[in-house]
CSV table of C-alpha atoms in Angstrom, one decimal:
chain,number,residue,atom,x,y,z
H,249,MET,CA,71.9,-2.2,8.4
H,250,LYS,CA,68.7,-4.1,7.7
H,251,ARG,CA,65.5,-2.1,7.1
H,252,ALA,CA,62.3,-3.4,8.9
H,253,GLY,CA,59.4,-4.2,6.7
H,254,PHE,CA,56.8,-6.7,5.6
H,255,THR,CA,57.6,-9.5,3.2
H,256,LEU,CA,55.2,-10.2,0.4
H,257,VAL,CA,53.9,-13.3,2.1
H,258,GLU,CA,53.3,-11.4,5.4
H,259,LEU,CA,51.5,-8.6,3.5
H,260,LEU,CA,49.2,-11.2,1.8
H,261,VAL,CA,48.5,-12.8,5.1
H,262,VAL,CA,47.5,-9.5,6.7
H,263,ILE,CA,45.2,-8.7,3.7
H,264,ALA,CA,43.6,-12.1,4.0
H,265,ILE,CA,43.0,-11.6,7.8
H,266,VAL,CA,41.5,-8.1,7.2
H,267,ALA,CA,39.2,-9.5,4.4
H,268,ILE,CA,38.0,-12.3,6.8
H,269,LEU,CA,37.3,-9.7,9.6
H,270,ILE,CA,35.4,-7.5,7.2
H,271,GLY,CA,33.4,-10.6,6.0
H,272,LEU,CA,32.6,-11.4,9.7
H,273,LEU,CA,31.6,-7.8,10.4
H,274,LEU,CA,29.4,-7.1,7.4
H,275,PRO,CA,26.5,-9.4,8.4
H,276,GLY,CA,26.5,-7.7,11.8
H,277,VAL,CA,26.5,-4.2,10.3
H,278,GLN,CA,23.7,-5.2,7.9
H,279,SER,CA,21.7,-6.7,10.8
H,280,VAL,CA,22.0,-3.5,12.8
H,281,ARG,CA,21.0,-1.4,9.8
H,282,GLU,CA,17.9,-3.6,9.2
H,283,ALA,CA,17.0,-3.4,12.8
H,284,ALA,CA,17.1,0.4,12.6
H,285,ARG,CA,15.0,0.3,9.4
H,286,ARG,CA,12.4,-2.0,11.0
H,287,MET,CA,12.2,0.3,14.0
H,288,THR,CA,11.7,3.3,11.7
H,289,CYS,CA,8.9,1.4,9.9
H,290,GLN,CA,7.2,0.6,13.2
H,291,ASN,CA,7.4,4.3,14.2
H,292,HIS,CA,5.8,5.3,11.0
H,293,LEU,CA,2.9,2.8,11.5
H,294,LYS,CA,2.6,4.1,15.1
H,295,GLN,CA,2.2,7.7,13.8
H,296,LEU,CA,-0.3,6.7,11.2
H,297,ALA,CA,-2.3,4.7,13.8
H,298,LEU,CA,-2.4,7.7,16.1
H,299,ALA,CA,-3.4,9.9,13.2
H,300,THR,CA,-6.4,7.6,12.6
H,301,HIS,CA,-7.3,8.0,16.3
H,302,HIS,CA,-7.1,11.8,15.9
H,303,PHE,CA,-9.3,11.7,12.9
H,304,GLU,CA,-11.8,9.4,14.7
H,305,SER,CA,-11.9,11.7,17.7
H,306,ALA,CA,-12.7,14.7,15.4
H,307,ARG,CA,-15.1,13.0,13.0
H,308,ARG,CA,-16.5,10.1,15.1
H,309,SER,CA,-15.3,7.6,12.5
H,310,PHE,CA,-12.1,6.3,11.0
H,311,PRO,CA,-11.2,7.8,7.5
H,312,PRO,CA,-13.0,6.3,4.5
H,313,GLY,CA,-10.8,3.6,2.9
H,314,LEU,CA,-11.7,5.0,-0.5
H,315,THR,CA,-14.6,7.3,-1.3
H,316,THR,CA,-16.1,6.4,-4.6
H,317,PHE,CA,-18.2,8.5,-6.9
H,318,VAL,CA,-19.2,8.4,-10.6
H,319,ASN,CA,-19.1,11.3,-12.9
H,320,GLY,CA,-22.1,10.7,-15.3
H,321,ARG,CA,-21.5,8.5,-18.3
H,322,PRO,CA,-19.2,7.1,-19.3
H,323,ARG,CA,-18.5,6.1,-15.8
H,324,ASP,CA,-15.5,8.2,-14.8
H,325,TRP,CA,-14.6,6.7,-11.4
H,326,TYR,CA,-12.9,9.0,-8.9
H,327,GLY,CA,-12.4,9.2,-5.1
H,328,GLU,CA,-10.1,9.9,-2.2
H,329,THR,CA,-8.0,7.5,-0.2
H,330,LEU,CA,-7.6,7.1,3.6
H,331,PHE,CA,-4.1,8.6,3.3
H,332,VAL,CA,-5.4,11.9,1.9
H,333,HIS,CA,-7.7,12.2,4.9
H,334,LEU,CA,-4.8,11.6,7.3
H,335,LEU,CA,-2.6,14.4,6.0
H,336,SER,CA,-3.6,17.0,8.6
H,337,SER,CA,-3.0,14.6,11.4
H,338,ILE,CA,0.6,13.7,10.4
H,339,GLU,CA,1.9,17.3,10.3
H,340,GLN,CA,1.2,17.7,6.6
H,341,THR,CA,-1.3,20.6,6.9
H,342,GLY,CA,0.4,22.5,4.0
H,343,LEU,CA,0.0,19.5,1.7
H,344,ALA,CA,-3.6,19.0,2.9
H,345,GLY,CA,-4.3,22.6,2.1
H,346,ARG,CA,-3.0,22.2,-1.4
H,347,TRP,CA,-5.2,19.1,-2.0
H,348,ASP,CA,-8.6,19.9,-3.6
H,349,GLY,CA,-11.0,17.9,-1.5
H,350,SER,CA,-14.2,19.4,-2.9
H,351,GLY,CA,-15.3,16.0,-4.1
H,352,SER,CA,-15.7,16.5,-7.8
H,353,TYR,CA,-14.3,14.9,-10.9
H,354,GLU,CA,-12.7,18.2,-11.9
H,355,ALA,CA,-11.0,18.3,-8.4
H,356,ALA,CA,-9.6,14.8,-8.9
H,357,ILE,CA,-8.0,15.9,-12.2
H,358,ARG,CA,-6.6,19.2,-10.7
H,359,ASN,CA,-4.8,17.2,-8.0
H,360,THR,CA,-2.8,15.4,-10.6
H,361,ARG,CA,-1.8,18.5,-12.7
H,362,ASP,CA,0.9,21.1,-12.5
H,363,PRO,CA,-0.3,24.1,-10.3
H,364,ASP,CA,0.6,26.5,-13.0
H,365,ASP,CA,-0.7,24.5,-16.0
H,366,PRO,CA,-3.9,22.5,-15.6
H,367,ASP,CA,-3.2,20.6,-18.7
H,368,LEU,CA,0.3,19.4,-17.7
H,369,GLU,CA,1.2,16.3,-15.8
H,370,SER,CA,4.3,17.1,-13.7
H,371,THR,CA,6.2,16.2,-10.6
H,372,GLU,CA,5.0,19.5,-9.1
H,373,ALA,CA,1.4,18.1,-8.8
H,374,VAL,CA,0.1,17.8,-5.3
H,375,SER,CA,-0.5,14.0,-6.0
H,376,ALA,CA,3.3,13.6,-6.7
H,377,THR,CA,4.4,14.7,-3.2
H,378,THR,CA,6.5,12.1,-1.4
H,379,VAL,CA,5.6,11.8,2.3
H,380,ALA,CA,8.3,10.3,4.6
H,381,VAL,CA,5.9,8.7,7.1
H,382,PHE,CA,4.2,6.8,4.3
H,383,LEU,CA,7.4,5.0,3.5
H,384,CYS,CA,9.3,2.0,5.0
H,385,PRO,CA,13.0,2.3,4.5
H,386,SER,CA,13.2,-1.5,3.8
H,387,ASP,CA,10.7,-1.2,1.0
H,388,LEU,CA,12.5,-1.5,-2.4
H,389,MET,CA,11.3,1.3,-4.7
H,390,ASP,CA,13.3,2.3,-7.8
H,391,ARG,CA,11.4,5.6,-8.2
H,392,ASN,CA,9.2,7.8,-6.1
H,393,PRO,CA,7.1,9.6,-7.4
H,394,VAL,CA,6.0,7.3,-10.2
H,395,HIS,CA,4.3,8.2,-13.5
H,396,LEU,CA,1.0,6.4,-14.3
H,397,ASP,CA,0.2,6.8,-18.0
H,398,TYR,CA,-2.7,4.4,-18.7
H,399,ARG,CA,-5.6,6.7,-19.8
H,400,ARG,CA,-8.8,4.9,-19.5
H,401,THR,CA,-12.0,5.2,-17.4
H,402,GLY,CA,-11.3,4.1,-13.8
H,403,TYR,CA,-7.6,4.8,-13.9
H,404,SER,CA,-5.7,7.9,-12.8
H,405,SER,CA,-2.9,9.4,-14.9
H,406,GLY,CA,-0.1,11.6,-13.8
H,407,TRP,CA,2.6,11.6,-11.2
H,408,PHE,CA,2.0,10.1,-7.8
H,409,GLY,CA,3.9,9.7,-4.5
H,410,MET,CA,4.1,6.1,-3.3
H,411,THR,CA,3.2,4.5,0.1
H,412,SER,CA,4.6,1.3,1.7
H,413,TYR,CA,1.4,0.9,3.7
H,414,LEU,CA,-2.1,-0.4,3.2
H,415,GLY,CA,-5.3,-0.1,5.1
H,416,ASN,CA,-6.7,-3.3,6.5
H,417,GLY,CA,-9.4,-4.3,3.9
H,418,GLY,CA,-10.5,-7.5,5.7
H,419,THR,CA,-10.6,-11.0,4.4
H,420,HIS,CA,-11.0,-10.2,0.7
H,421,SER,CA,-10.0,-6.9,-0.9
H,422,THR,CA,-8.4,-6.2,-4.2
H,423,TYR,CA,-9.8,-4.8,-7.5
H,424,PHE,CA,-12.9,-2.8,-6.7
H,425,ARG,CA,-15.2,-4.8,-9.0
H,426,ASP,CA,-14.1,-8.3,-7.8
H,427,ALA,CA,-17.3,-10.3,-7.3
H,428,ASP,CA,-16.1,-11.4,-3.8
H,429,MET,CA,-15.0,-8.0,-2.4
H,430,GLN,CA,-15.7,-7.6,1.3
H,431,SER,CA,-16.2,-4.7,3.6
H,432,ASP,CA,-15.4,-6.7,6.8
H,433,GLY,CA,-12.1,-4.9,7.5
H,434,VAL,CA,-11.6,-1.4,9.0
H,435,PHE,CA,-11.2,0.3,5.6
H,436,PHE,CA,-13.3,-0.3,2.5
H,437,MET,CA,-15.2,1.6,-0.3
H,438,THR,CA,-17.6,4.2,1.0
H,439,GLY,CA,-20.1,6.6,-0.6
H,440,PRO,CA,-22.7,6.3,-3.3
H,441,GLU,CA,-20.8,3.7,-5.3
H,442,SER,CA,-19.5,1.5,-2.5
H,443,ARG,CA,-21.2,-1.4,-4.3
H,444,PRO,CA,-20.1,-0.9,-7.9
H,445,GLY,CA,-21.9,-4.0,-9.2
H,446,ALA,CA,-25.2,-5.6,-8.3
H,447,TYR,CA,-23.5,-9.0,-8.5
H,448,GLN,CA,-21.3,-8.1,-5.4
H,449,ARG,CA,-23.3,-9.9,-2.7
H,450,PHE,CA,-21.0,-9.0,0.1
H,451,LEU,CA,-21.1,-5.2,-0.4
H,452,ARG,CA,-23.7,-2.6,0.3
H,453,PRO,CA,-24.4,0.8,-1.4
H,454,ASN,CA,-23.9,4.0,0.5
H,455,GLU,CA,-21.5,2.4,3.0
H,456,THR,CA,-20.2,4.6,5.8
H,457,PRO,CA,-16.7,4.5,7.4
H,458,THR,CA,-15.9,2.3,10.5
H,459,ARG,CA,-16.4,3.6,14.0
H,460,PHE,CA,-14.7,2.4,17.2
H,461,ALA,CA,-18.1,1.0,18.2
H,462,ASP,CA,-18.0,-1.2,15.1
H,463,ILE,CA,-14.9,-3.1,16.2
H,464,THR,CA,-16.6,-5.6,18.4
H,465,ASP,CA,-13.6,-8.1,18.1
H,466,GLY,CA,-11.6,-5.7,20.2
H,467,THR,CA,-9.2,-2.9,19.1
H,468,SER,CA,-6.2,-4.9,20.4
H,469,GLN,CA,-7.2,-7.9,18.2
H,470,THR,CA,-8.0,-6.1,15.0
H,471,LEU,CA,-5.5,-5.0,12.3
H,472,LEU,CA,-5.6,-1.4,11.2
H,473,LEU,CA,-2.7,-0.9,8.8
H,474,GLY,CA,0.1,-3.1,7.4
H,475,GLU,CA,3.0,-3.1,4.9
H,476,ARG,CA,3.2,-3.8,1.2
H,477,PHE,CA,6.6,-4.9,-0.3
H,478,HIS,CA,7.3,-3.5,-3.8
H,479,HIS,CA,9.6,-6.2,-5.1
H,480,ASP,CA,8.4,-9.3,-6.9
H,481,PRO,CA,10.3,-10.1,-10.0
H,482,ALA,CA,7.9,-13.0,-10.9
H,483,PHE,CA,5.0,-10.6,-10.8
H,484,ASP,CA,6.7,-8.2,-13.2
H,485,THR,CA,7.9,-10.9,-15.6
H,486,ARG,CA,4.7,-13.0,-15.6
H,487,LEU,CA,1.9,-10.6,-15.0
H,488,HIS,CA,3.2,-7.3,-16.4
H,489,GLU,CA,5.8,-7.8,-19.1
H,490,THR,CA,4.3,-10.9,-20.6
H,491,SER,CA,1.0,-9.1,-21.1
H,492,THR,CA,0.1,-5.7,-19.8
H,493,ARG,CA,-3.5,-6.8,-20.1
H,494,TYR,CA,-3.3,-8.2,-16.6
H,495,SER,CA,-1.2,-5.7,-14.8
H,496,ARG,CA,-0.9,-2.3,-16.5
H,497,TYR,CA,2.1,-1.5,-14.3
H,498,PRO,CA,5.0,-3.3,-12.6
H,499,ILE,CA,4.6,-3.9,-8.9
H,500,ALA,CA,6.7,-0.8,-8.1
H,501,LYS,CA,3.9,1.4,-9.4
H,502,TRP,CA,1.1,-0.1,-7.4
H,503,GLY,CA,0.6,1.8,-4.1
H,504,VAL,CA,0.1,5.5,-4.6
H,505,TRP,CA,-1.2,7.3,-1.6
H,506,GLY,CA,-3.1,10.0,-3.5
H,507,TRP,CA,-5.0,7.9,-6.0
H,508,THR,CA,-7.8,9.9,-7.5
H,509,GLY,CA,-9.4,7.4,-9.9
H,510,GLY,CA,-11.8,5.5,-7.6
H,511,GLY,CA,-12.3,2.6,-9.9
H,512,ASN,CA,-9.0,1.0,-9.2
H,513,GLY,CA,-8.0,2.7,-6.0
H,514,THR,CA,-8.7,-0.2,-3.7
H,515,THR,CA,-5.8,-2.1,-5.4
H,516,HIS,CA,-3.5,0.8,-4.4
H,517,VAL,CA,-4.4,1.4,-0.8
H,518,LEU,CA,-6.1,-1.7,0.7
H,519,GLY,CA,-4.7,-5.1,1.6
H,520,SER,CA,-6.4,-8.2,2.9
H,521,THR,CA,-5.7,-11.6,4.4
H,522,ARG,CA,-6.7,-13.6,1.4
H,523,VAL,CA,-3.1,-14.9,1.2
H,524,PRO,CA,-0.4,-15.3,4.0
H,525,PRO,CA,1.9,-12.5,4.9
H,526,ASN,CA,4.8,-12.0,2.4
H,527,TYR,CA,3.0,-13.9,-0.4
H,528,ARG,CA,5.0,-13.8,-3.6
H,529,THR,CA,3.9,-14.5,-7.2
H,530,PRO,CA,4.8,-18.1,-8.1
H,531,GLU,CA,7.6,-18.3,-10.7
H,532,ASN,CA,5.6,-20.1,-13.4
H,533,VAL,CA,2.1,-18.7,-12.7
H,534,PRO,CA,-0.1,-18.5,-15.8
H,535,PRO,CA,-0.9,-14.8,-16.5
H,536,SER,CA,-4.4,-13.9,-15.3
H,537,TYR,CA,-6.3,-11.3,-13.4
H,538,ALA,CA,-6.7,-13.8,-10.6
H,539,ALA,CA,-3.0,-14.0,-10.2
H,540,VAL,CA,-2.6,-10.2,-10.1
H,541,ASN,CA,-5.4,-9.9,-7.5
H,542,LEU,CA,-3.8,-12.4,-5.2
H,543,ARG,CA,-0.5,-10.6,-5.2
H,544,MET,CA,-2.2,-7.2,-4.9
H,545,SER,CA,-4.0,-8.4,-1.8
H,546,ALA,CA,-0.9,-9.3,0.1
H,547,PHE,CA,0.6,-7.6,3.0
H,548,GLY,CA,4.4,-7.9,2.9
H,549,SER,CA,7.7,-6.4,3.8
H,550,GLY,CA,11.4,-6.2,3.3
H,551,HIS,CA,12.0,-7.4,6.9
H,552,VAL,CA,13.0,-11.0,7.5
H,553,GLY,CA,10.3,-13.3,8.7
H,554,GLY,CA,7.2,-11.2,8.9
H,555,VAL,CA,5.4,-7.9,8.5
H,556,ASN,CA,4.8,-4.9,10.7
H,557,PHE,CA,1.1,-4.1,11.5
H,558,ALA,CA,-0.5,-1.3,13.4
H,559,LEU,CA,-3.6,-2.5,15.4
H,560,CYS,CA,-6.7,-0.5,16.1
H,561,ASP,CA,-5.6,0.3,19.7
H,562,GLY,CA,-2.6,2.1,18.3
H,563,SER,CA,-0.1,-0.6,19.1
H,564,VAL,CA,2.4,-2.0,16.5
H,565,ARG,CA,3.0,-5.7,16.2
H,566,PHE,CA,5.4,-7.8,14.0
H,567,VAL,CA,3.3,-10.7,12.5
H,568,ASP,CA,5.3,-13.8,11.6
H,569,ASP,CA,5.0,-15.3,8.1
H,570,ALA,CA,4.1,-18.6,9.7
H,571,ILE,CA,1.0,-17.3,11.4
H,572,ASN,CA,-2.0,-19.6,11.2
H,573,LEU,CA,-4.1,-18.4,8.3
H,574,ALA,CA,-7.4,-18.7,10.2
H,575,VAL,CA,-6.0,-16.6,13.0
H,576,TYR,CA,-4.6,-14.1,10.5
H,577,ARG,CA,-8.0,-13.7,8.8
H,578,ALA,CA,-9.7,-13.3,12.2
H,579,LEU,CA,-7.4,-10.5,13.0
H,580,SER,CA,-8.4,-8.7,9.8
H,581,THR,CA,-12.1,-8.6,10.7
H,582,LYS,CA,-13.7,-6.0,12.9
H,583,ARG,CA,-16.4,-8.3,14.1
H,584,GLU,CA,-17.1,-12.0,14.0
H,585,HIS,CA,-17.2,-12.9,10.4
H,586,VAL,CA,-19.9,-15.1,9.1
H,587,ARG,CA,-20.1,-15.7,5.3
């Protein structure tokens, strides 16, 4: 009596067919997963947009992009970001209560230290808290929170939670002392040192936050918040590893929501339309501050073909990489821009 069974050839054919089917299914599964991640990202931006509306309703202005102050001399820059101001409006009242918002240099330091040891930098610091709504699941981050260890005037040190999102800083926003910095977006530097240098002809001292009445281009035609993508091997290789003079950190450490050193905070929390969406560092770019600033300006994402943005009316839109640059820049200004 013969026993039924597979021959070796038949078994190999079955394995090959299964492998082919799996190969056909995987792209579909990955596509579904990315669609879900993109939807989650859009929901996060929607929540953040509604939080800015709630803040505006209570304060009659949007949150400051970055409040900037100076603590005597040497100039110890410090401040608070728009994300700190939104905490109470995104169901983070406990975190907001732990944050020392008294507006002093000492408060800025306390926010980055262990609650039980004011001299210790630790992941228990309030600045190190990770907030889910600040993160896009398609954003590639190796670590969160991250440790910033460059101790110099104008830089925060300690552990910090990351954000995948940036406030719309207009047509030109990056390092706070860039000569061509603009305040034509929705978010920008405010307070006594909102014009850090007299050479900055586009900035004004004692700038106040944006109000709805200031958005004369229309809330449905003005960007509010957008994504930043934390993956750019050429940036890390050419602008960080080659010489830390130009970028003190790899790109995965730029974008902390609770930055407390006002001097460099604009780089962390504001983006602009200087470059197209999803701009990446060229492979052979000569190391320079200009190259760092271009990449730090860029809105970008881990989604294929474009970037999610929240607009000032609370809607969320996917902006294609191929958008006309003039149109893109016009969307980033709150009023007709004349330079």
